[in-house]
Amino acid sequence: MNPEQIAQYWDEYAAEYDQEPDHGLLDSDTRAAWKDLLRMWLPPQPSDVVDLACGTGTLTALAAELGHRVRAYDLSGEMVRRAAAKTAHFGAAVEVHQSDVSAPPLAPASVDAVLARHILWTLPDPHAALVAWAGALRPGGRLVLVEGRWSSVGDDSFDDPDRMPWAGGVRADDLRAAVAEVAEDVHVVQLTDPVLWGRDIDDERYLLAARVPSA
């Protein structure tokens, strides 16, 4: 599946995206739980945060509400349009751009945190993406990754293991090993609370946080 096909898939899904409880965060308890999670793991505000594969911009908005300056990126033009509309009231504190998130246009050592949720499984070379993301962090900067290994690999149109080595998600131990090659102080927190997802879950979902070495 080439980038144009992937972008088209997410363009077509954008109108329904926020209907998922953990996407739109329309329930106040679910929204508060995600906001608390970001408050705990993002750097002290105000920091320069990048939200990769931002979707409709829900986590982008939460990070901005916490006082951070946020640049958000997504491959889907329709997702970018919706994210820009959702975060317009933050003014210059939020920028939303269309980009391949595996290699976003970030200068080396230019941001304090890279936030990415449920995107590594879709990338043809997730290890290279982690190298690029870590390279964009300032000394002591943080990777904050929300990932999982799904009980189902999901839509058949994404079942392409030759191009997606982590199709169906990535187990925490595997991601920990990959991140340890580019960062240190790796922490994994299992996200089992149903309030985060709007329902009970039976698969592995977690947050992984790490930091690049300080100067």
XYZ file of N, CA and C in Angstrom:
645
model
N 0.849 -1.189 0.000
C 0.000 0.000 0.000
C 0.889 1.244 0.000
N 0.730 2.102 -1.009
C 1.572 3.293 -1.103
C 0.975 4.442 -0.282
N 1.767 5.514 -0.069
C 1.260 6.621 0.759
C -0.047 7.225 0.268
N -0.234 7.278 -1.050
C -1.467 7.852 -1.581
C -2.676 6.999 -1.190
N -2.510 5.671 -1.224
C -3.601 4.787 -0.832
C -3.889 4.891 0.665
N -2.824 5.007 1.456
C -3.015 5.143 2.899
C -3.742 6.447 3.217
N -3.314 7.535 2.563
C -3.970 8.826 2.786
C -5.439 8.764 2.383
N -5.725 8.088 1.276
C -7.108 7.978 0.830
C -7.950 7.202 1.841
N -7.371 6.131 2.395
C -8.094 5.351 3.406
C -8.513 6.237 4.564
N -7.557 7.018 5.100
C -7.855 7.859 6.254
C -8.718 9.062 5.882
N -8.587 9.559 4.653
C -9.492 10.610 4.188
C -10.936 10.127 4.261
N -11.162 8.903 3.818
C -12.519 8.360 3.769
C -13.047 8.044 5.166
N -12.150 7.754 6.088
C -12.547 7.401 7.455
C -12.711 8.630 8.348
N -12.219 9.770 7.913
C -12.147 10.948 8.785
C -13.498 11.356 9.356
N -14.539 11.271 8.556
C -15.861 11.710 9.025
C -16.378 10.842 10.166
N -15.952 9.580 10.238
C -16.398 8.662 11.277
C -15.413 8.572 12.440
N -14.236 9.137 12.294
C -13.131 8.910 13.217
C -13.502 9.242 14.657
N -14.124 10.374 14.870
C -14.405 10.822 16.227
C -15.535 10.051 16.894
N -16.210 9.173 16.170
C -17.257 8.376 16.784
C -16.688 7.302 17.713
N -15.432 6.923 17.501
C -14.789 5.986 18.421
C -14.512 6.705 19.747
N -14.855 6.101 20.875
C -14.721 6.806 22.158
C -13.317 7.342 22.434
N -12.290 6.582 22.054
C -10.924 7.023 22.341
C -10.366 7.935 21.261
N -11.118 8.177 20.199
C -10.701 9.110 19.156
C -11.275 10.500 19.397
N -12.599 10.568 19.480
C -13.237 11.865 19.663
C -13.208 12.363 21.092
N -13.067 11.437 22.056
C -13.067 11.794 23.477
C -14.277 12.662 23.815
N -15.428 12.251 23.309
C -16.642 13.025 23.506
C -17.212 12.843 24.906
N -16.896 11.726 25.557
C -17.313 11.511 26.937
C -16.371 12.272 27.863
N -16.918 12.989 28.816
C -16.089 13.853 29.662
C -15.099 13.048 30.500
N -15.500 11.861 30.979
C -14.592 11.053 31.783
C -13.437 10.517 30.935
N -13.744 10.103 29.713
C -12.697 9.603 28.824
C -11.729 10.722 28.462
N -12.270 11.881 28.171
C -11.413 13.020 27.845
C -10.517 13.385 29.027
N -11.077 13.403 30.220
C -10.292 13.744 31.407
C -9.194 12.718 31.651
N -9.487 11.438 31.389
C -8.486 10.395 31.607
C -7.303 10.554 30.660
N -7.572 10.857 29.395
C -6.480 11.080 28.443
C -5.701 12.354 28.775
N -6.395 13.373 29.220
C -5.712 14.615 29.595
C -4.791 14.383 30.791
N -5.249 13.608 31.761
C -4.407 13.284 32.911
C -3.180 12.493 32.470
N -3.363 11.582 31.510
C -2.250 10.781 31.011
C -1.196 11.670 30.347
N -1.638 12.599 29.522
C -0.692 13.512 28.874
C -0.033 14.422 29.900
N -0.785 14.882 30.869
C -0.211 15.741 31.907
C 0.922 15.012 32.642
N 0.750 13.740 32.844
C 1.737 12.966 33.595
C 3.016 12.723 32.792
N 2.884 12.496 31.468
C 4.034 12.009 30.709
C 4.663 13.032 29.779
N 3.946 14.076 29.396
C 4.575 15.129 28.609
C 5.480 15.969 29.510
N 6.434 16.713 28.950
C 7.306 17.559 29.781
C 6.513 18.674 30.459
N 7.141 19.361 31.397
C 6.473 20.514 32.019
C 6.088 21.543 30.960
N 4.945 22.142 31.125
C 4.507 23.156 30.164
C 5.086 24.521 30.542
N 5.274 25.400 29.586
C 5.038 25.174 28.161
C 6.254 24.545 27.479
N 6.016 23.518 26.697
C 7.060 22.851 25.930
C 6.636 22.784 24.473
N 7.599 22.497 23.614
C 7.320 22.324 22.188
C 7.035 20.848 21.939
N 5.778 20.547 21.625
C 5.315 19.173 21.462
C 4.921 18.948 20.009
N 5.295 17.788 19.479
C 4.869 17.372 18.148
C 3.904 16.211 18.299
N 2.745 16.312 17.665
C 1.746 15.246 17.673
C 1.728 14.624 16.279
N 2.241 13.394 16.179
C 2.374 12.727 14.888
C 1.198 11.793 14.649
N 0.681 11.820 13.416
C -0.556 11.102 13.084
C -1.668 11.614 13.986
N -1.877 12.916 13.917
C -2.779 13.600 14.857
C -4.235 13.274 14.629
N -4.585 12.671 13.486
C -5.991 12.418 13.207
C -6.776 13.716 13.197
N -7.898 13.737 13.881
C -8.733 14.940 13.906
C -8.284 15.946 14.952
N -7.147 15.685 15.602
C -6.561 16.688 16.481
C -7.015 16.663 17.924
N -7.581 15.531 18.369
C -8.090 15.498 19.742
C -6.965 15.579 20.764
N -5.902 14.771 20.601
C -4.781 14.854 21.532
C -4.012 16.158 21.344
N -3.978 16.651 20.126
C -3.378 17.966 19.878
C -4.039 19.013 20.763
N -5.359 18.990 20.779
C -6.104 19.960 21.584
C -5.827 19.776 23.071
N -5.759 18.524 23.526
C -5.481 18.294 24.946
C -4.105 18.827 25.332
N -3.109 18.587 24.483
C -1.764 19.093 24.786
C -1.758 20.617 24.823
N -2.491 21.245 23.909
C -2.573 22.709 23.920
C -3.305 23.211 25.165
N -4.354 22.495 25.579
C -5.061 22.877 26.805
C -4.149 22.815 28.022
N -3.166 21.930 27.982
C -2.219 21.816 29.079
C -1.144 22.898 29.045
N -1.173 23.727 28.014
C -0.257 24.858 27.953
C 0.931 24.679 27.048
N 0.938 23.610 26.239
C 2.062 23.374 25.343
C 1.864 24.059 23.996
N 2.968 24.293 23.314
C 2.956 24.712 21.916
C 3.022 23.443 21.076
N 2.077 23.266 20.163
C 1.938 21.978 19.487
C 2.004 22.156 17.976
N 2.817 21.302 17.358
C 2.790 21.135 15.906
C 2.269 19.735 15.624
N 1.220 19.646 14.841
C 0.578 18.368 14.553
C 0.729 18.034 13.075
N 0.921 16.742 12.805
C 1.124 16.280 11.437
C 0.280 15.041 11.178
N -0.249 14.953 9.951
C -0.963 13.749 9.525
C -0.828 13.628 8.012
N -0.818 12.380 7.538
C -0.704 12.144 6.098
C -1.990 12.483 5.361
N -3.123 12.370 6.056
C -4.434 12.581 5.446
C -4.797 14.058 5.409
N -5.072 14.555 4.224
C -5.481 15.945 4.095
C -6.785 16.237 4.797
N -7.715 15.275 4.778
C -9.004 15.481 5.442
C -8.836 15.491 6.960
N -7.979 14.637 7.483
C -7.701 14.679 8.921
C -7.085 16.023 9.299
N -6.164 16.500 8.506
C -5.516 17.787 8.772
C -6.545 18.914 8.780
N -7.459 18.879 7.831
C -8.490 19.918 7.777
C -9.328 19.911 9.055
N -9.724 18.737 9.495
C -10.543 18.631 10.691
C -9.760 19.010 11.947
N -8.495 18.609 11.999
C -7.669 18.962 13.163
C -7.454 20.468 13.239
N -7.232 21.098 12.090
C -7.040 22.545 12.086
C -8.292 23.262 12.573
N -9.457 22.771 12.158
C -10.709 23.385 12.606
C -10.913 23.168 14.104
N -10.596 21.979 14.588
C -10.806 21.657 15.997
C -9.912 22.486 16.910
N -8.739 22.872 16.422
C -7.757 23.565 17.262
C -7.588 25.031 16.902
N -8.442 25.560 16.022
C -8.269 26.938 15.548
C -8.302 27.946 16.687
N -9.054 27.662 17.750
C -9.193 28.633 18.831
C -7.926 28.780 19.667
N -6.943 27.901 19.456
C -5.676 28.051 20.155
C -4.733 29.030 19.457
N -5.116 29.503 18.287
C -4.302 30.485 17.572
C -2.922 29.955 17.227
N -1.917 30.787 17.435
C -0.551 30.444 17.039
C 0.059 29.338 17.890
N -0.599 28.943 18.968
C -0.059 27.884 19.832
C -0.127 26.516 19.169
N -0.942 26.382 18.125
C -1.085 25.100 17.432
C -0.916 25.306 15.933
N -0.092 24.470 15.328
C 0.046 24.414 13.876
C -0.286 22.997 13.430
N -0.998 22.869 12.329
C -1.350 21.558 11.790
C -0.882 21.488 10.343
N -0.159 20.415 10.009
C 0.428 20.282 8.679
C 0.206 18.873 8.136
N 0.146 18.789 6.822
C 0.069 17.492 6.156
C 1.483 17.010 5.861
N 1.794 15.782 6.290
C 3.148 15.265 6.112
C 3.169 13.767 6.349
N 4.139 13.112 5.753
C 4.463 11.730 6.083
C 5.063 11.724 7.488
N 4.371 11.132 8.453
C 4.817 11.235 9.841
C 6.017 10.347 10.140
N 6.340 9.420 9.252
C 7.524 8.597 9.493
C 8.801 9.414 9.345
N 8.725 10.510 8.620
C 9.878 11.411 8.458
C 9.374 12.843 8.411
N 8.846 13.347 9.521
C 8.260 14.695 9.528
C 9.335 15.760 9.332
N 8.943 16.916 8.809
C 9.913 17.977 8.535
C 10.312 18.729 9.799
N 11.091 18.058 10.626
C 11.520 18.625 11.901
C 13.038 18.764 11.907
N 13.513 19.911 12.335
C 14.953 20.115 12.440
C 15.501 19.266 13.591
N 16.753 18.856 13.491
C 17.339 18.091 14.597
C 17.305 18.889 15.896
N 17.039 18.177 16.981
C 17.052 18.767 18.326
C 16.224 20.042 18.405
N 14.989 19.979 17.906
C 14.166 21.195 17.825
C 12.896 21.151 18.667
N 12.559 19.996 19.262
C 11.322 19.896 20.031
C 11.600 19.194 21.361
N 10.655 19.357 22.286
C 10.813 18.777 23.623
C 10.125 17.427 23.773
N 9.124 17.154 22.946
C 8.411 15.883 23.064
C 7.820 15.498 21.718
N 7.856 14.212 21.446
C 7.172 13.627 20.295
C 6.083 12.710 20.831
N 4.858 13.033 20.495
C 3.686 12.267 20.896
C 3.140 11.545 19.671
N 2.906 10.248 19.792
C 2.339 9.489 18.675
C 1.465 8.380 19.230
N 0.260 8.278 18.706
C -0.675 7.253 19.181
C -1.136 6.393 18.015
N -0.933 5.086 18.152
C -1.466 4.085 17.234
C -1.082 4.369 15.780
N 0.209 4.650 15.547
C 0.665 4.900 14.183
C 1.801 3.979 13.779
N 2.625 3.545 14.729
C 3.801 2.749 14.355
C 3.422 1.477 13.607
N 2.266 0.899 13.937
C 1.872 -0.349 13.273
C 1.580 -0.167 11.788
N 1.336 1.063 11.356
C 1.012 1.315 9.951
C 2.235 1.658 9.113
N 3.408 1.765 9.719
C 4.580 2.279 9.000
C 5.387 1.145 8.379
N 5.901 1.352 7.164
C 6.706 0.313 6.522
C 8.055 0.097 7.189
N 8.575 1.114 7.883
C 9.857 0.981 8.579
C 9.761 1.708 9.918
N 9.113 1.092 10.907
C 8.925 1.778 12.196
C 10.243 2.076 12.898
N 11.256 1.251 12.705
C 12.544 1.495 13.360
C 13.179 2.791 12.836
N 13.107 2.998 11.521
C 13.644 4.238 10.950
C 12.854 5.440 11.452
N 11.548 5.279 11.617
C 10.737 6.379 12.138
C 11.163 6.738 13.560
N 11.422 5.740 14.384
C 11.855 6.015 15.751
C 13.187 6.761 15.773
N 14.087 6.416 14.876
C 15.360 7.129 14.781
C 15.118 8.592 14.414
N 14.235 8.815 13.427
C 13.939 10.186 13.005
C 13.285 10.974 14.131
N 12.352 10.369 14.832
C 11.651 11.065 15.907
C 12.612 11.415 17.045
N 13.448 10.466 17.425
C 14.410 10.732 18.498
C 15.387 11.825 18.092
N 15.752 11.860 16.813
C 16.677 12.884 16.339
C 16.113 14.284 16.392
N 14.780 14.401 16.390
C 14.150 15.718 16.455
C 14.073 16.261 17.878
N 14.367 15.417 18.861
C 14.245 15.832 20.259
C 15.486 16.559 20.760
N 15.249 17.575 21.560
C 16.338 18.245 22.260
C 16.913 17.312 23.327
N 18.112 17.566 23.800
C 18.657 16.744 24.887
C 17.677 16.654 26.054
N 17.417 15.451 26.490
C 16.452 15.236 27.562
C 15.007 15.190 27.096
N 14.767 15.354 25.797
C 13.408 15.335 25.270
C 12.763 13.967 25.354
N 11.446 13.942 25.247
C 10.692 12.732 25.517
C 9.966 12.184 24.297
N 10.007 10.869 24.178
C 9.099 10.130 23.309
C 7.927 9.666 24.158
N 6.718 9.930 23.701
C 5.514 9.462 24.387
C 4.674 8.733 23.347
N 4.667 7.414 23.425
C 4.060 6.574 22.397
C 2.938 5.743 23.002
N 1.766 5.840 22.416
C 0.636 5.013 22.826
C 0.438 3.957 21.747
N 0.605 2.694 22.130
C 0.532 1.623 21.150
C -0.181 0.419 21.734
N -0.226 -0.660 20.983
C -0.868 -1.872 21.450
C -0.680 -2.998 20.463
N -1.131 -4.150 20.877
C -1.173 -5.322 20.000
C -2.610 -5.797 20.011
N -3.287 -5.628 18.874
C -4.723 -5.834 18.827
C -5.058 -7.316 18.759
N -6.188 -7.666 19.357
C -6.665 -9.041 19.264
C -7.048 -9.395 17.830
N -7.372 -8.383 17.036
C -7.616 -8.542 15.609
C -6.732 -7.552 14.882
N -6.240 -7.951 13.709
C -5.380 -7.028 12.965
C -6.184 -5.922 12.303
N -7.500 -5.983 12.402
C -8.289 -4.875 11.886
C -8.602 -5.010 10.408
N -8.732 -3.896 9.758
C -9.169 -3.837 8.377
C -8.215 -4.598 7.468
N -8.754 -5.468 6.614
C -7.901 -6.261 5.723
C -7.064 -5.406 4.797
N -7.523 -4.191 4.514
C -6.763 -3.337 3.599
C -5.430 -2.911 4.190
N -5.266 -3.086 5.507
C -3.983 -2.768 6.135
C -3.160 -4.017 6.440
N -3.654 -5.193 6.064
C -2.968 -6.449 6.365
C -1.919 -6.708 5.288
N -0.776 -6.072 5.444
C 0.273 -6.095 4.414
C 1.615 -6.261 5.122
N 1.917 -7.460 5.648
C 3.108 -7.617 6.485
C 4.415 -7.332 5.770
N 4.440 -7.471 4.441
C 5.682 -7.166 3.726
C 6.018 -5.687 3.819
N 4.990 -4.843 3.866
C 5.219 -3.404 3.955
C 5.019 -2.890 5.377
N 4.375 -3.695 6.231
C 4.044 -3.253 7.586
C 4.481 -4.338 8.568
N 5.721 -4.297 9.027
C 6.213 -5.364 9.901
C 5.475 -5.466 11.223
N 4.820 -4.379 11.652
C 4.067 -4.424 12.899
C 2.564 -4.379 12.639
N 2.137 -4.922 11.501
C 0.700 -4.981 11.213
C -0.012 -5.687 12.354
N -1.115 -5.107 12.807
C -1.826 -5.661 13.950
C -1.325 -5.151 15.274
N -0.341 -4.252 15.239
C 0.168 -3.663 16.467
C 1.506 -4.245 16.868
N 2.074 -3.681 17.935
C 3.398 -4.098 18.411
C 3.316 -4.344 19.917
N 3.826 -5.472 20.350
C 3.839 -5.779 21.776
C 4.777 -4.837 22.515
N 4.471 -4.598 23.774
C 5.256 -3.647 24.562
C 6.722 -4.051 24.638
N 6.996 -5.335 24.810
C 8.387 -5.769 24.912
C 9.156 -5.493 23.623
N 8.495 -5.662 22.484
C 9.160 -5.407 21.204
C 9.416 -3.917 20.999
N 8.440 -3.094 21.368
C 8.642 -1.660 21.213
C 9.679 -1.153 22.209
N 9.682 -1.695 23.413
C 10.683 -1.309 24.398
C 12.093 -1.567 23.848
N 12.297 -2.726 23.243
C 13.607 -3.057 22.694
C 13.994 -2.105 21.565
N 13.028 -1.759 20.713
C 13.318 -0.847 19.606
C 13.645 0.552 20.107
N 12.880 1.034 21.069
C 13.096 2.387 21.594
C 14.415 2.462 22.360
N 14.799 1.396 23.026
C 16.047 1.392 23.800
C 17.272 1.630 22.918
N 17.131 1.457 21.610
C 18.235 1.718 20.699
C 18.423 3.208 20.424
N 17.402 4.015 20.719
C 17.472 5.449 20.399
C 17.239 6.354 21.600
N 16.851 5.767 22.739
C 16.520 6.578 23.917
C 16.810 5.766 25.172
N 16.637 6.400 26.320
C 16.908 5.741 27.594
C 15.746 5.981 28.550
N 15.860 5.414 29.756
C 14.795 5.556 30.764
C 13.435 5.191 30.187
N 13.356 4.015 29.610
C 12.121 3.569 28.971
C 11.145 3.055 30.034
N 9.936 3.593 30.015
C 8.883 3.180 30.938
C 7.674 2.714 30.131
N 7.063 1.638 30.570
C 5.838 1.133 29.949
C 4.729 1.109 30.989
N 3.604 1.691 30.645
C 2.429 1.706 31.516
C 1.286 1.040 30.759
N 0.774 -0.053 31.292
C -0.356 -0.727 30.666
C -1.619 0.118 30.832
N -2.351 0.308 29.756
C -3.557 1.144 29.769
C -4.786 0.242 29.763
N -5.103 -0.273 30.928
C -6.184 -1.253 31.047
C -7.506 -0.646 31.510
N -7.496 0.600 31.936
C -8.709 1.220 32.469
C -9.738 1.394 31.342
N -10.913 0.793 31.462
C -11.916 0.908 30.394
C -12.302 2.350 30.076
N -12.170 3.258 31.042
C -12.582 4.640 30.784
C -11.760 5.260 29.665
N -10.540 4.803 29.466
C -9.705 5.336 28.388
C -10.248 4.974 27.003
N -10.926 3.844 26.934
C -11.351 3.315 25.632
C -12.859 3.331 25.443
N -13.577 3.688 26.487
C -15.026 3.693 26.391
C -15.633 2.309 26.457
N -14.828 1.310 26.820
C -15.313 -0.070 26.898
C -14.219 -0.933 27.516
N -14.601 -2.139 27.899
C -13.604 -3.107 28.333
C -12.780 -3.562 27.128
N -11.514 -3.862 27.357
C -10.643 -4.330 26.277
C -10.061 -5.686 26.660
N -9.679 -6.469 25.649
C -9.069 -7.772 25.911
C -7.758 -7.936 25.157
N -7.212 -6.810 24.676
C -5.931 -6.860 23.998
C -4.938 -5.976 24.750
N -3.715 -5.930 24.282
C -2.661 -5.184 24.971
C -2.640 -3.737 24.488
N -2.770 -2.808 25.416
C -2.674 -1.384 25.107
C -1.840 -0.723 26.193
N -0.960 0.159 25.782
C 0.009 0.688 26.734
C 0.546 2.036 26.273
N 1.139 2.746 27.201
C 1.908 3.947 26.906
C 3.372 3.643 27.187
N 4.218 4.012 26.258
C 5.664 3.887 26.441
C 6.267 5.280 26.404
N 7.024 5.618 27.445
C 7.710 6.910 27.504
C 9.198 6.678 27.657
N 9.986 7.500 26.997
C 11.435 7.424 27.086
C 11.993 8.808 26.827
N 13.258 8.990 27.126
C 13.884 10.287 26.849
C 15.228 10.080 26.170
N 15.598 11.029 25.346
C 16.923 10.983 24.744
C 17.917 11.535 25.764
N 19.162 11.130 25.682
C 20.128 11.560 26.697
C 20.256 13.074 26.781
N 20.463 13.575 27.976
C 20.738 14.979 28.174
C 22.152 15.303 27.705
N 22.379 16.568 27.383
C 23.707 16.962 26.911
C 24.728 16.796 28.038
